[in-house]
XYZ file of C-alpha atoms in Angstrom:
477
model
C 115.964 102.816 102.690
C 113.734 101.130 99.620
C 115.491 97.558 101.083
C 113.975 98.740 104.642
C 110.139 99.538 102.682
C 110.184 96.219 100.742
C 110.645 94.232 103.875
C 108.060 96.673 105.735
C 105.756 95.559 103.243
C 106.377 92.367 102.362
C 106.003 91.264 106.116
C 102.758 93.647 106.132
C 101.250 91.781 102.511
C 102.019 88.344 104.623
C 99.438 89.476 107.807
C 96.985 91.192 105.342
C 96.624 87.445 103.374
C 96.147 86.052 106.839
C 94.048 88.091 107.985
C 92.025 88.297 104.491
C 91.757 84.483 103.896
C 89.372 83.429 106.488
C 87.608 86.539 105.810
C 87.119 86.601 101.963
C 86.163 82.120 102.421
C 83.529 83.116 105.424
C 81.803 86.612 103.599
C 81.414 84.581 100.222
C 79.628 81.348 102.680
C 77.100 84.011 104.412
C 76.401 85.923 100.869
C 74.960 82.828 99.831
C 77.726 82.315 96.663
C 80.894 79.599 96.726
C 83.433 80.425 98.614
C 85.985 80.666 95.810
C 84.482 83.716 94.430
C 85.766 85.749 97.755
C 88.370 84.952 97.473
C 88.154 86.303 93.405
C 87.243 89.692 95.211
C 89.911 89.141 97.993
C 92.705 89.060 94.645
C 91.000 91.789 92.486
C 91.361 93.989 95.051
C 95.026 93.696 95.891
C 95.853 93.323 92.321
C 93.933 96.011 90.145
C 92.578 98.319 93.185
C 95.533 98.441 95.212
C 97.892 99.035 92.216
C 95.477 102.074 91.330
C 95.851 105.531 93.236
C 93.753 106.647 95.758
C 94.667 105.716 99.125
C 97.940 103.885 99.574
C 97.542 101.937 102.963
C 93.994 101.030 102.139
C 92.931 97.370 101.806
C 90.034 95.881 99.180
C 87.890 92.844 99.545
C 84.244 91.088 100.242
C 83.124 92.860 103.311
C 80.820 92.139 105.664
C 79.022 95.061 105.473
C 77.573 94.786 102.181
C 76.503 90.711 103.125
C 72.854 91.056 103.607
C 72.495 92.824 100.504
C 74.337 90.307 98.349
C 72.590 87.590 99.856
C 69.106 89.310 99.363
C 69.700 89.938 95.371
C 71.407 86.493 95.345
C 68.148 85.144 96.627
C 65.812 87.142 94.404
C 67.950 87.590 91.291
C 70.003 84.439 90.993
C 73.722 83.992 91.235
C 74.103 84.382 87.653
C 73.432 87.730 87.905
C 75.678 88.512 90.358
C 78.251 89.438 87.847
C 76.323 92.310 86.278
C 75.045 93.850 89.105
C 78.300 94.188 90.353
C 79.756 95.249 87.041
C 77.123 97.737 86.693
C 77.966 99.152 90.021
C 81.296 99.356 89.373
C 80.837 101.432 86.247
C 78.878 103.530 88.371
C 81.927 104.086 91.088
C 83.579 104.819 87.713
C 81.317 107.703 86.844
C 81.385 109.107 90.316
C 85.007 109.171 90.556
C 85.126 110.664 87.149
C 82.999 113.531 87.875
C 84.771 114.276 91.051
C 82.170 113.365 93.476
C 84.102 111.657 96.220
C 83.749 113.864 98.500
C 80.139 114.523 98.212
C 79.673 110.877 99.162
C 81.555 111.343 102.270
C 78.024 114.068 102.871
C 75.643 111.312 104.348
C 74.078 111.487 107.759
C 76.310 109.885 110.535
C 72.934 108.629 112.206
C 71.886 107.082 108.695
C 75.637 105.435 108.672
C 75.890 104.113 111.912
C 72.091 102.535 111.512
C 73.588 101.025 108.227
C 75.927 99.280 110.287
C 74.441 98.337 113.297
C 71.833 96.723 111.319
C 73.893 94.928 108.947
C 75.346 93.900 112.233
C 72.169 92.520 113.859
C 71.493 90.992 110.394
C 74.591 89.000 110.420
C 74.995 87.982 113.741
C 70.996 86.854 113.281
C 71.907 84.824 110.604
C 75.252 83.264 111.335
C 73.710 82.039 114.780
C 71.533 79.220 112.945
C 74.926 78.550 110.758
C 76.897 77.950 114.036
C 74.543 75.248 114.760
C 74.263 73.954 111.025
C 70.759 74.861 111.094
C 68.453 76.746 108.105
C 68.869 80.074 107.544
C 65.470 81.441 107.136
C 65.047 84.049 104.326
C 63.669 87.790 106.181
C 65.345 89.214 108.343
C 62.254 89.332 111.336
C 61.980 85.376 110.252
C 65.668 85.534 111.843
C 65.085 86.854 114.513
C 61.502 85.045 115.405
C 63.235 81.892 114.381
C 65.495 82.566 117.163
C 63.095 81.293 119.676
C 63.245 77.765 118.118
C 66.191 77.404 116.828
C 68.102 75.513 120.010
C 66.239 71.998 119.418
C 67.602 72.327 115.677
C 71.085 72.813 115.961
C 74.191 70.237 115.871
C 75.701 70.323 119.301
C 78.810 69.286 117.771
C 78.973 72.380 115.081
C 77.633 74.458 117.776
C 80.721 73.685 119.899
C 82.864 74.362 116.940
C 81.591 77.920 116.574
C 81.601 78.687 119.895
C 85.244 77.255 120.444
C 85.751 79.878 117.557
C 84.245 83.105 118.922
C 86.357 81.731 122.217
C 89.811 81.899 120.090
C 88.915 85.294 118.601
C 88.687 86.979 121.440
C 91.308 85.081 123.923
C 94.257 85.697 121.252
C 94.689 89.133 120.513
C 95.239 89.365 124.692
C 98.865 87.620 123.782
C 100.040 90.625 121.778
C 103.447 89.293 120.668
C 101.764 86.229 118.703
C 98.871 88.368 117.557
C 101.040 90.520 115.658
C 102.741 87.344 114.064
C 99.546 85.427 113.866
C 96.228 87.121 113.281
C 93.694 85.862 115.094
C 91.004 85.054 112.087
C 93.436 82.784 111.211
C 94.000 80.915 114.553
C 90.789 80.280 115.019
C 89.556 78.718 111.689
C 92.585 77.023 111.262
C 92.045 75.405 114.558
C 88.665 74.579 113.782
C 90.091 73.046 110.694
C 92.730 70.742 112.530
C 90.079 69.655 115.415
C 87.094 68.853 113.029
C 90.004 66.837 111.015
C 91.567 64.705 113.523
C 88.909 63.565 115.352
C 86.859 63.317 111.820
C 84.210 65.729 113.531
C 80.362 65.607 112.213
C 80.252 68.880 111.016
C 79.609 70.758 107.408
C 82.541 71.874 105.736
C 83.038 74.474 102.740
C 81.985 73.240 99.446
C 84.710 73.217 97.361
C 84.171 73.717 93.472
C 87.365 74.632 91.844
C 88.250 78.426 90.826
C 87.653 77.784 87.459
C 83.662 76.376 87.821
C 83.131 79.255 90.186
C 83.730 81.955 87.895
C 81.032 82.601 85.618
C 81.544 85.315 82.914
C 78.315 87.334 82.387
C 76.152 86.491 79.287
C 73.979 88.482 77.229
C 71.139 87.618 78.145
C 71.734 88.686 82.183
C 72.553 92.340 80.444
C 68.675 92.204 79.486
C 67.970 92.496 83.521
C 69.260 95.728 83.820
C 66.108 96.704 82.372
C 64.235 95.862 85.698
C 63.774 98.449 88.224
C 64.444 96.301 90.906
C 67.826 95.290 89.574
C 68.812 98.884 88.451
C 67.714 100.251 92.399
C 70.065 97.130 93.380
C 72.970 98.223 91.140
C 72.819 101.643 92.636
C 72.802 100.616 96.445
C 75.681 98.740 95.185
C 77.535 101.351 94.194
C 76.843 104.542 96.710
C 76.954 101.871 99.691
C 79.962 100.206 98.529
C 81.278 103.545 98.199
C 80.089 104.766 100.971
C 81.724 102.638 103.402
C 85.430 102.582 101.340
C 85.488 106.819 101.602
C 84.470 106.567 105.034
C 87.383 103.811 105.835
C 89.218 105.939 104.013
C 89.192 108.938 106.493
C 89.247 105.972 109.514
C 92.801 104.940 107.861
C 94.010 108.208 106.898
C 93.906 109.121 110.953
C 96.297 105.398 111.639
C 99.578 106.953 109.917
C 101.397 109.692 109.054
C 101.832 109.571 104.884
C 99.948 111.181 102.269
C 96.100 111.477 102.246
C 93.357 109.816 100.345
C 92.591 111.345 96.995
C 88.503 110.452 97.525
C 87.748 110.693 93.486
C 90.806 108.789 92.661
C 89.871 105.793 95.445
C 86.150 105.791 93.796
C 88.064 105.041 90.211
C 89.875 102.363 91.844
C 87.457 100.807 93.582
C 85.352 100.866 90.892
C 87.626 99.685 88.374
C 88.050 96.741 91.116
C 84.276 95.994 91.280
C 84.135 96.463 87.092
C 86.621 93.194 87.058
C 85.122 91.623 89.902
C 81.513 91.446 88.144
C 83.245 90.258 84.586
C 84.177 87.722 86.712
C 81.096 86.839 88.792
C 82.461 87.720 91.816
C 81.428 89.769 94.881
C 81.145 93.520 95.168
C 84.300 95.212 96.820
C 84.848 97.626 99.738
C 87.734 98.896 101.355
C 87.650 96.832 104.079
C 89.077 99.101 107.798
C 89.717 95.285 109.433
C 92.449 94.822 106.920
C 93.622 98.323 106.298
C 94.073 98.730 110.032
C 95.854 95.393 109.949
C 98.166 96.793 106.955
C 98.890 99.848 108.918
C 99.561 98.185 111.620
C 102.096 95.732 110.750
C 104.475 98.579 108.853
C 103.394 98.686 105.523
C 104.662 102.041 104.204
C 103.321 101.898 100.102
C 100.929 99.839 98.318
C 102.800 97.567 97.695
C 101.814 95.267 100.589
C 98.077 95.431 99.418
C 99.114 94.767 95.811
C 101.009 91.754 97.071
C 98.759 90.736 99.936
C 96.440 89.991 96.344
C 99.442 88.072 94.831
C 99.507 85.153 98.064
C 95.680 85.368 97.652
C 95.946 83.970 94.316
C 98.865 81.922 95.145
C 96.978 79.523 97.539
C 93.428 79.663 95.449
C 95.616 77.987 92.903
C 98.086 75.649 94.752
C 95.931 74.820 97.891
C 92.208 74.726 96.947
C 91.358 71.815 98.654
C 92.464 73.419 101.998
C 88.806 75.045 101.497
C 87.158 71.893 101.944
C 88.678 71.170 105.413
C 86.775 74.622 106.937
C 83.790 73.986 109.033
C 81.042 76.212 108.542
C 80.317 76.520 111.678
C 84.029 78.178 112.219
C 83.555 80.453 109.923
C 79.672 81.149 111.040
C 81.748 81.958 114.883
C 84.028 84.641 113.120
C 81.146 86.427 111.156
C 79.278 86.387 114.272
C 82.097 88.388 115.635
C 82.712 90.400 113.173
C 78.606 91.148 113.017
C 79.168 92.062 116.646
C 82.107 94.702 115.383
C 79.704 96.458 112.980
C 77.771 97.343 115.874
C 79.132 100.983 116.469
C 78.351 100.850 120.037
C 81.065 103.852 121.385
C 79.849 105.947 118.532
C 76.392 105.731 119.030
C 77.288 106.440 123.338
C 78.687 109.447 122.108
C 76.223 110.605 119.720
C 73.364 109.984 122.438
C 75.779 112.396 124.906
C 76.377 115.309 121.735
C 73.163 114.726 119.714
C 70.119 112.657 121.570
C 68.028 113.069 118.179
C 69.871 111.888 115.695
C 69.660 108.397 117.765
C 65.916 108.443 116.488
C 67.520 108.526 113.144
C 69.821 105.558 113.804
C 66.911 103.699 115.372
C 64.696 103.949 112.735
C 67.552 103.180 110.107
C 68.105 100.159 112.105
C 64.883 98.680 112.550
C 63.552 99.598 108.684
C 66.990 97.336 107.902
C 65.810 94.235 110.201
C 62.296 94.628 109.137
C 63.247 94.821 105.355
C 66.200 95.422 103.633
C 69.391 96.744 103.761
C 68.481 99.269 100.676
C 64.894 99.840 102.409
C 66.823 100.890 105.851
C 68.612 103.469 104.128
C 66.495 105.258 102.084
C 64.569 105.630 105.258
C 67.028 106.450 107.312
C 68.172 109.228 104.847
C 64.253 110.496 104.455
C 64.168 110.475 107.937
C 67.613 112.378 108.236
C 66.262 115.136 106.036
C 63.140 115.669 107.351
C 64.773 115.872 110.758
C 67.128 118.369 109.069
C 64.426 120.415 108.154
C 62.719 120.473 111.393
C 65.455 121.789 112.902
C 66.496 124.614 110.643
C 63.049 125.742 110.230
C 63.476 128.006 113.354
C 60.711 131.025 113.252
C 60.753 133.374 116.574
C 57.731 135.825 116.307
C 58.769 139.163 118.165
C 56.136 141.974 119.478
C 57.012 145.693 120.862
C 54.114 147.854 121.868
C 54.285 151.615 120.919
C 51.629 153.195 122.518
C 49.631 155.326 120.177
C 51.760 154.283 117.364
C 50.835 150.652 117.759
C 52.360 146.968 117.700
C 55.247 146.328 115.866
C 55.973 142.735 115.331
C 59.185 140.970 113.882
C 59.265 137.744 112.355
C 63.277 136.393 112.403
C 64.535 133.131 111.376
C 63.483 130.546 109.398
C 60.014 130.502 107.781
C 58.708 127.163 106.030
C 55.305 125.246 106.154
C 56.901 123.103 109.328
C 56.215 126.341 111.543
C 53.389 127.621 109.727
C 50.514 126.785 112.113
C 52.876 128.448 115.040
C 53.234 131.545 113.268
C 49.601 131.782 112.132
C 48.533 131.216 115.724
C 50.928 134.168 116.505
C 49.488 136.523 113.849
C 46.045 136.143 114.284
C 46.487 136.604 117.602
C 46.927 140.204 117.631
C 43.881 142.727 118.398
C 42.458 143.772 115.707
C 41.839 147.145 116.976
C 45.285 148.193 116.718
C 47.784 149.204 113.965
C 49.915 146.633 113.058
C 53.878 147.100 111.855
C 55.179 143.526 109.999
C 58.898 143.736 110.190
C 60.287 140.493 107.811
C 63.291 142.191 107.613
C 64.788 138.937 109.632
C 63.509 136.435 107.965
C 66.486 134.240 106.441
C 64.152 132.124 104.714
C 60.546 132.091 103.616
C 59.153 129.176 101.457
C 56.221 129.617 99.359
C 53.787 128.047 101.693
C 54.320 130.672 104.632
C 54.722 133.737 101.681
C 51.294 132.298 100.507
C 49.912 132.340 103.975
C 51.266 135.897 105.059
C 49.403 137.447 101.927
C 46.333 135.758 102.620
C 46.688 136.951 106.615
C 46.927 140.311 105.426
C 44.560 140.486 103.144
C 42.377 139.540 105.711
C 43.422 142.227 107.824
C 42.736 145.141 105.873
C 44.047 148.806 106.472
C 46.076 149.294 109.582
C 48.709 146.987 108.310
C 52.297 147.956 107.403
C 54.687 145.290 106.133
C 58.072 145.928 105.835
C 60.938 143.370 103.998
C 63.649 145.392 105.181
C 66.788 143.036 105.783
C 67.708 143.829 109.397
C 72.021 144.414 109.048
């Protein structure tokens, strides 16, 4: 039985590196840092997270998702800093995991999520598009998308047809199932792009190779002095909740792919942010459990971690026997499969199905969306989570105002739900409606809630209205 695991997950560790290579080379290009230092991330997070408990079958690594936002502090920070802001998150994950907050994390708005990943999505795609033609990248992400318009007189025809010959292979070979499942198709397609642009000595920019050991850069004392700037400190902590984030989420996606034992969220968070802690010591880029290579892992049999643990060990492997291989990837290759995985993040079932179950809470994803193109990644979320809540609020703030005429004995008039300043106007209006002439009953017996704005208001109301006014706070059983 343990001879039948090992060979489960051996084979599984093999299609995880394959699938992870081209992957860790092509996320490291598009955050703007040398492509070594995914692959740093790629091997941190088979060797230290996936040796850790937390989930078994779950893969670590440079994901896409969190791109844009290490490009954007790579471009205001400096690369040099990379290390600590990624450290610091990781200590962070540390604390969280510590205090048994995983699951908590897992309590975001799926509007606010989805937005987060449709526009990191549009982001990427926006971006890799002027790579596949070996053009300039501008900076915002609305220069991206303006730039669009311009952008075909700029591009290489030849790197163009690379990319696109790319995109081509990524979706054409997972139709022949039996040699997807040998061959992933990340692989097939760069490394074809690699041959072609090779033999026939193609005009085309290739990955900039540097060595593993010039790559890494250990943090020095004086980058520890940033953490004293807001700016750096707000981008430690998107680090860290949207790094973890999007690992307790995969998490749950994974969990539902096989039948073994569940995720233990607050153990994961320790893992992955003992994972990130090495990865910034190092200088490398933030981790994620990444669902393209769990699902792969799952997929091909693995049944322990051991096949993420050693998926890590043939990541290191070839950074340190084959690093020249690097140099014979064209950009524009790897440009084609972040423009399909871009495509990916875009949740487009999900958000189908939360326009059939919950039409409002596309507002939410809308607005996360376009606060993410128009400014950050970090922007896009903190207003997609303000709007979230305020949306929240609007709906539970539910007031019905009731009225029963009793002849002689008057109106009585019942006030049930929820009573905060969002429905104050409608249930002044309602109030001050009544005749004057008449004695009143005030039944708030129903009320579940009453904030101090509408408590405020009620006193003042009857004040104003003088004798002929009962109130009753009787809870209604």
């Amino acid at each position: 039985m343990r001879r039948g695991v090992g060979k489960a997950d051996l084979f599984a560790s093999l299609v995880v590196f394959l699938v992870a290579l081209p992957l860790c080379v092509g996320i490291a290009i598009a955050s703007g840092v040398p492509a070594e230092l995914g692959l740093v991330t790629g091997i941190v997070g088979g060797l230290v997270a996936g040796a850790l408990p937390g989930s078994s079958l779950q893969v670590s690594g440079p994901a896409a998702g969190l791109t844009v936002l290490v490009y954007e502090a790579v471009q205001r920070y400096g690369v040099e800093v990379l290390g600590v802001l990624v450290l610091g998150a990781g200590l962070v994950q540390l604390g969280l995991g510590v205090l048994r907050l995983g699951r908590w994390l897992r309590a975001v708005s799926a509007a606010v999520v989805l937005g987060m990943l449709a526009g990191t999505g549009l982001v990427l795609v926006a971006a890799q598009v002027y790579a596949l033609g070996d053009a300039a990248v501008p900076a915002s992400g609305l220069g991206k998308l303006a730039g669009l318009v311009s952008l075909p007189g700029r591009m290489n025809p030849v790197a163009l047809s690379v990319g696109a010959a790319t995109i081509a292979v990524l979706l054409l070979w997972p139709r022949w199932r039996q040699g997807a499942r040998v061959v992933p198709a990340p692989l097939v397609a760069v490394a074809s792009a690699a041959l072609v642009t090779g033999v026939f000595d193609l005009d085309v920019r290739r990955v900039e190779v540097r060595g593993l050991v010039d790559a890494v850069r250990v943090p020095e004392g004086a980058d520890f002095g940033r953490l004293m700037e807001v700016g750096v400190i707000g981008t430690v902590v998107a680090f860290a909740l949207i790094a973890s984030a999007e690992s307790l989420f995969g998490a749950a996606a994974v969990d539902r792919l096989h039948s073994g034992a569940r995720t233990d969220y607050d153990r994961e968070l320790i893992a992955q942010g003992a994972g990130n802690a090495v990865c910034g010591v190092l200088g490398a880029l933030p981790m994620t459990a990444v669902i393209v290579r769990s699902a792969a892992n799952v997929r091909a049999g693995a049944r322990t971690k051991a096949s993420r643990v050693l998926h890590g060990v043939w990541l290191l492997v070839f950074t340190a026997l084959l690093p020249g291989a690097l140099g014979m990837i064209p950009v524009a290759a790897l440009a084609g499969l972040l423009v399909y995985a871009g495509c990916r993040l875009v949740p487009v079932r999900e958000v189908r199905a939360l326009w059939r179950g919950h039409p409002g809470e596309v507002a939410v994803l809308g607005v996360t969306v376009v606060a993410i193109v128009a400014g950050s990644l970090v922007e896009g979320v903190l207003v997609g989570l303000a709007v979230a809540v305020a949306k929240t609020a609007w709906d539970i703030s539910q007031v019905q105002v009731e009225t029963e005429e009793r002849g002689e004995a008057g109106i009585v008039v019942r006030v049930l739900g929820h009573a905060t300043f969002l429905r104050l106007p409608k249930l002044l209006d309602a109030l001050e409606a009544l005749p004057r002439d008449r004695e009143v009953r005030l039944e708030l017996g129903g009320l579940r809630h009453m904030d101090h704005a509408c408590a405020a208001a009620l006193e003042g109301w009857a004040a104003g209205r003088g004798e002929g006014l009962v109130v009753s706070r009787k809870r209604v059983s």
